[in-house]
Structures are given as C-alpha cells and as structure tokens.
Amino acid sequence: MAETRKLIKASGELQEEIAAKLKVTTRSVRSALAYDTNSPTARLIRSYALNHGAKLYELKEMENPYAEVIQL
C-alpha cells in the first residue's frame, strides 16, 4: 500500500524566526512542520512557514522495485 505524508521544509533561520515570533521552541516548530502535531499553534506555524518561503512536500512510500532478483 502506498502511504503518503506531508512535510514542510523550512530553513533553520526561518524556523528560529517562527520560534521567536510565536514564543515556542524550535523543537515545536520542527514537530509542526513534520505534521507530528495538529494543534492550533501547529497549524499557525505551518501557515506562517508556507507564507514566508517554506516548501510543502508530499512523501509517498513506494514498493521496492528491486525486491526480485533477475538473472541476466
């Protein structure tokens, strides 16, 4: 089964800016950007990051295409 999850990539400088502005720790910012938390503060952190240059990625887990060995 293909499982997808979201991830927001932000520079360390932007993460520190968000932490200072919202008075949270950088660990809280990283958790919010990795979608590990879904609190109102986490949603605010994600929207702030995306509006200030961060990129949103959707990661999809794939099957291993090299699971079978082919003899040539």
mmCIF file of N, CA and C in Angstrom:
data_model
loop_
_atom_site.group_PDB
_atom_site.id
_atom_site.type_symbol
_atom_site.label_atom_id
_atom_site.label_comp_id
_atom_site.label_asym_id
_atom_site.label_seq_id
_atom_site.Cartn_x
_atom_site.Cartn_y
_atom_site.Cartn_z
ATOM 1 N N MET A 1 0.833 -1.185 0.000
ATOM 2 C CA MET A 1 0.000 0.000 0.000
ATOM 3 C C MET A 1 0.877 1.248 0.000
ATOM 4 N N ALA A 2 0.479 2.219 -0.770
ATOM 5 C CA ALA A 2 1.225 3.475 -0.832
ATOM 6 C C ALA A 2 0.688 4.424 0.235
ATOM 7 N N GLU A 3 1.529 4.731 1.176
ATOM 8 C CA GLU A 3 1.152 5.643 2.256
ATOM 9 C C GLU A 3 1.801 6.993 1.987
ATOM 10 N N THR A 4 1.023 8.073 2.108
ATOM 11 C CA THR A 4 1.583 9.400 1.877
ATOM 12 C C THR A 4 1.568 10.196 3.171
ATOM 13 N N ARG A 5 2.539 11.102 3.288
ATOM 14 C CA ARG A 5 2.553 12.027 4.406
ATOM 15 C C ARG A 5 3.131 13.344 3.930
ATOM 16 N N LYS A 6 2.805 14.394 4.641
ATOM 17 C CA LYS A 6 3.244 15.728 4.252
ATOM 18 C C LYS A 6 4.432 16.158 5.098
ATOM 19 N N LEU A 7 5.221 17.058 4.525
ATOM 20 C CA LEU A 7 6.390 17.599 5.207
ATOM 21 C C LEU A 7 6.640 18.995 4.657
ATOM 22 N N ILE A 8 6.916 19.931 5.543
ATOM 23 C CA ILE A 8 7.252 21.287 5.129
ATOM 24 C C ILE A 8 8.729 21.501 5.406
ATOM 25 N N LYS A 9 9.465 21.903 4.364
ATOM 26 C CA LYS A 9 10.898 22.182 4.510
ATOM 27 C C LYS A 9 11.086 23.681 4.650
ATOM 28 N N ALA A 10 11.699 24.085 5.754
ATOM 29 C CA ALA A 10 11.998 25.491 6.008
ATOM 30 C C ALA A 10 13.451 25.600 6.446
ATOM 31 N N SER A 11 14.069 26.712 6.135
ATOM 32 C CA SER A 11 15.462 26.920 6.536
ATOM 33 C C SER A 11 15.544 27.031 8.054
ATOM 34 N N GLY A 12 16.717 26.778 8.589
ATOM 35 C CA GLY A 12 16.927 26.909 10.029
ATOM 36 C C GLY A 12 16.667 28.325 10.505
ATOM 37 N N GLU A 13 17.022 29.279 9.667
ATOM 38 C CA GLU A 13 16.794 30.688 10.001
ATOM 39 C C GLU A 13 15.300 30.987 10.123
ATOM 40 N N LEU A 14 14.507 30.458 9.191
ATOM 41 C CA LEU A 14 13.059 30.664 9.241
ATOM 42 C C LEU A 14 12.461 29.957 10.452
ATOM 43 N N GLN A 15 12.948 28.761 10.771
ATOM 44 C CA GLN A 15 12.448 28.040 11.942
ATOM 45 C C GLN A 15 12.716 28.827 13.217
ATOM 46 N N GLU A 16 13.901 29.412 13.327
ATOM 47 C CA GLU A 16 14.224 30.212 14.512
ATOM 48 C C GLU A 16 13.376 31.476 14.568
ATOM 49 N N GLU A 17 13.108 32.074 13.407
ATOM 50 C CA GLU A 17 12.256 33.269 13.350
ATOM 51 C C GLU A 17 10.846 32.945 13.829
ATOM 52 N N ILE A 18 10.312 31.819 13.378
ATOM 53 C CA ILE A 18 8.968 31.401 13.787
ATOM 54 C C ILE A 18 8.934 31.146 15.286
ATOM 55 N N ALA A 19 9.943 30.452 15.798
ATOM 56 C CA ALA A 19 10.000 30.143 17.230
ATOM 57 C C ALA A 19 10.027 31.423 18.056
ATOM 58 N N ALA A 20 10.819 32.400 17.636
ATOM 59 C CA ALA A 20 10.914 33.655 18.381
ATOM 60 C C ALA A 20 9.615 34.445 18.299
ATOM 61 N N LYS A 21 9.025 34.497 17.115
ATOM 62 C CA LYS A 21 7.815 35.292 16.913
ATOM 63 C C LYS A 21 6.617 34.712 17.666
ATOM 64 N N LEU A 22 6.499 33.388 17.685
ATOM 65 C CA LEU A 22 5.344 32.746 18.323
ATOM 66 C C LEU A 22 5.638 32.286 19.748
ATOM 67 N N LYS A 23 6.852 32.551 20.228
ATOM 68 C CA LYS A 23 7.260 32.198 21.594
ATOM 69 C C LYS A 23 7.096 30.703 21.878
ATOM 70 N N VAL A 24 7.628 29.895 20.954
ATOM 71 C CA VAL A 24 7.662 28.442 21.125
ATOM 72 C C VAL A 24 9.102 27.992 20.902
ATOM 73 N N THR A 25 9.380 26.730 21.174
ATOM 74 C CA THR A 25 10.730 26.205 20.966
ATOM 75 C C THR A 25 10.912 25.803 19.503
ATOM 76 N N THR A 26 12.169 25.695 19.083
ATOM 77 C CA THR A 26 12.423 25.254 17.713
ATOM 78 C C THR A 26 11.991 23.797 17.533
ATOM 79 N N ARG A 27 12.006 23.038 18.608
ATOM 80 C CA ARG A 27 11.521 21.646 18.541
ATOM 81 C C ARG A 27 10.029 21.619 18.216
ATOM 82 N N SER A 28 9.261 22.536 18.797
ATOM 83 C CA SER A 28 7.832 22.631 18.490
ATOM 84 C C SER A 28 7.626 22.988 17.026
ATOM 85 N N VAL A 29 8.469 23.868 16.516
ATOM 86 C CA VAL A 29 8.373 24.265 15.111
ATOM 87 C C VAL A 29 8.666 23.070 14.210
ATOM 88 N N ARG A 30 9.728 22.320 14.510
ATOM 89 C CA ARG A 30 10.067 21.145 13.695
ATOM 90 C C ARG A 30 8.955 20.100 13.735
ATOM 91 N N SER A 31 8.344 19.898 14.893
ATOM 92 C CA SER A 31 7.248 18.931 15.006
ATOM 93 C C SER A 31 6.048 19.370 14.175
ATOM 94 N N ALA A 32 5.758 20.652 14.217
ATOM 95 C CA ALA A 32 4.630 21.172 13.439
ATOM 96 C C ALA A 32 4.899 21.041 11.943
ATOM 97 N N LEU A 33 6.119 21.344 11.510
ATOM 98 C CA LEU A 33 6.453 21.279 10.090
ATOM 99 C C LEU A 33 6.490 19.844 9.575
ATOM 100 N N ALA A 34 6.723 18.893 10.460
ATOM 101 C CA ALA A 34 6.717 17.477 10.079
ATOM 102 C C ALA A 34 5.324 16.862 10.216
ATOM 103 N N TYR A 35 4.318 17.671 10.577
ATOM 104 C CA TYR A 35 2.939 17.228 10.777
ATOM 105 C C TYR A 35 2.838 16.172 11.874
ATOM 106 N N ASP A 36 3.727 16.243 12.874
ATOM 107 C CA ASP A 36 3.634 15.345 14.021
ATOM 108 C C ASP A 36 2.574 15.829 14.997
ATOM 109 N N THR A 37 2.287 17.126 14.997
ATOM 110 C CA THR A 37 1.273 17.709 15.877
ATOM 111 C C THR A 37 0.230 18.414 15.028
ATOM 112 N N ASN A 38 -0.972 18.563 15.585
ATOM 113 C CA ASN A 38 -2.053 19.196 14.836
ATOM 114 C C ASN A 38 -2.831 20.166 15.714
ATOM 115 N N SER A 39 -2.156 20.838 16.616
ATOM 116 C CA SER A 39 -2.799 21.820 17.492
ATOM 117 C C SER A 39 -3.024 23.116 16.716
ATOM 118 N N PRO A 40 -3.808 24.038 17.269
ATOM 119 C CA PRO A 40 -3.969 25.341 16.608
ATOM 120 C C PRO A 40 -2.636 26.058 16.404
ATOM 121 N N THR A 41 -1.731 25.942 17.369
ATOM 122 C CA THR A 41 -0.410 26.563 17.227
ATOM 123 C C THR A 41 0.370 25.908 16.089
ATOM 124 N N ALA A 42 0.278 24.600 15.970
ATOM 125 C CA ALA A 42 0.978 23.889 14.892
ATOM 126 C C ALA A 42 0.443 24.320 13.532
ATOM 127 N N ARG A 43 -0.864 24.481 13.414
ATOM 128 C CA ARG A 43 -1.445 24.939 12.152
ATOM 129 C C ARG A 43 -0.989 26.360 11.830
ATOM 130 N N LEU A 44 -0.873 27.207 12.856
ATOM 131 C CA LEU A 44 -0.383 28.573 12.672
ATOM 132 C C LEU A 44 1.077 28.567 12.214
ATOM 133 N N ILE A 45 1.884 27.706 12.820
ATOM 134 C CA ILE A 45 3.297 27.582 12.440
ATOM 135 C C ILE A 45 3.412 27.161 10.977
ATOM 136 N N ARG A 46 2.620 26.171 10.564
ATOM 137 C CA ARG A 46 2.676 25.699 9.181
ATOM 138 C C ARG A 46 2.259 26.786 8.196
ATOM 139 N N SER A 47 1.195 27.504 8.496
ATOM 140 C CA SER A 47 0.752 28.552 7.571
ATOM 141 C C SER A 47 1.768 29.684 7.511
ATOM 142 N N TYR A 48 2.353 30.057 8.642
ATOM 143 C CA TYR A 48 3.375 31.106 8.662
ATOM 144 C C TYR A 48 4.571 30.687 7.808
ATOM 145 N N ALA A 49 4.998 29.446 7.976
ATOM 146 C CA ALA A 49 6.160 28.960 7.226
ATOM 147 C C ALA A 49 5.891 28.975 5.722
ATOM 148 N N LEU A 50 4.728 28.489 5.315
ATOM 149 C CA LEU A 50 4.414 28.449 3.888
ATOM 150 C C LEU A 50 4.289 29.849 3.300
ATOM 151 N N ASN A 51 3.784 30.793 4.078
ATOM 152 C CA ASN A 51 3.644 32.171 3.599
ATOM 153 C C ASN A 51 4.964 32.926 3.591
ATOM 154 N N HIS A 52 6.005 32.354 4.189
ATOM 155 C CA HIS A 52 7.304 33.022 4.243
ATOM 156 C C HIS A 52 8.399 32.227 3.532
ATOM 157 N N GLY A 53 8.023 31.437 2.541
ATOM 158 C CA GLY A 53 9.015 30.821 1.668
ATOM 159 C C GLY A 53 9.321 29.357 1.879
ATOM 160 N N ALA A 54 8.698 28.700 2.828
ATOM 161 C CA ALA A 54 8.940 27.265 3.024
ATOM 162 C C ALA A 54 8.227 26.479 1.922
ATOM 163 N N LYS A 55 8.662 25.258 1.699
ATOM 164 C CA LYS A 55 8.097 24.409 0.648
ATOM 165 C C LYS A 55 7.371 23.219 1.264
ATOM 166 N N LEU A 56 6.210 22.887 0.698
ATOM 167 C CA LEU A 56 5.411 21.751 1.144
ATOM 168 C C LEU A 56 5.691 20.568 0.229
ATOM 169 N N TYR A 57 6.026 19.423 0.830
ATOM 170 C CA TYR A 57 6.289 18.195 0.085
ATOM 171 C C TYR A 57 5.311 17.126 0.530
ATOM 172 N N GLU A 58 4.924 16.286 -0.419
ATOM 173 C CA GLU A 58 4.090 15.138 -0.106
ATOM 174 C C GLU A 58 4.928 13.893 -0.381
ATOM 175 N N LEU A 59 5.225 13.145 0.667
ATOM 176 C CA LEU A 59 6.077 11.963 0.554
ATOM 177 C C LEU A 59 5.209 10.722 0.401
ATOM 178 N N LYS A 60 5.580 9.885 -0.531
ATOM 179 C CA LYS A 60 4.803 8.684 -0.808
ATOM 180 C C LYS A 60 5.704 7.471 -0.638
ATOM 181 N N GLU A 61 5.284 6.540 0.194
ATOM 182 C CA GLU A 61 6.049 5.310 0.392
ATOM 183 C C GLU A 61 5.763 4.380 -0.777
ATOM 184 N N MET A 62 6.830 3.873 -1.366
ATOM 185 C CA MET A 62 6.701 3.041 -2.553
ATOM 186 C C MET A 62 7.126 1.606 -2.250
ATOM 187 N N GLU A 63 6.670 0.696 -3.094
ATOM 188 C CA GLU A 63 7.125 -0.690 -3.021
ATOM 189 C C GLU A 63 8.565 -0.742 -3.529
ATOM 190 N N ASN A 64 9.324 -1.712 -3.072
ATOM 191 C CA ASN A 64 10.709 -1.864 -3.506
ATOM 192 C C ASN A 64 10.738 -2.477 -4.908
ATOM 193 N N PRO A 65 11.172 -1.714 -5.923
ATOM 194 C CA PRO A 65 11.206 -2.277 -7.275
ATOM 195 C C PRO A 65 12.333 -3.295 -7.464
ATOM 196 N N TYR A 66 13.247 -3.370 -6.510
ATOM 197 C CA TYR A 66 14.386 -4.275 -6.618
ATOM 198 C C TYR A 66 14.234 -5.497 -5.713
ATOM 199 N N ALA A 67 13.022 -5.793 -5.299
ATOM 200 C CA ALA A 67 12.797 -6.914 -4.391
ATOM 201 C C ALA A 67 13.093 -8.255 -5.073
ATOM 202 N N GLU A 68 12.785 -8.350 -6.353
ATOM 203 C CA GLU A 68 13.040 -9.587 -7.083
ATOM 204 C C GLU A 68 14.398 -9.500 -7.768
ATOM 205 N N VAL A 69 15.136 -10.577 -7.705
ATOM 206 C CA VAL A 69 16.439 -10.638 -8.363
ATOM 207 C C VAL A 69 16.239 -11.238 -9.748
ATOM 208 N N ILE A 70 16.755 -10.548 -10.744
ATOM 209 C CA ILE A 70 16.630 -11.025 -12.121
ATOM 210 C C ILE A 70 18.002 -11.485 -12.596
ATOM 211 N N GLN A 71 18.081 -12.736 -13.045
ATOM 212 C CA GLN A 71 19.334 -13.280 -13.575
ATOM 213 C C GLN A 71 19.445 -12.911 -15.048
ATOM 214 N N LEU A 72 20.560 -12.323 -15.410
ATOM 215 C CA LEU A 72 20.780 -11.968 -16.821
ATOM 216 C C LEU A 72 21.574 -13.033 -17.535
#
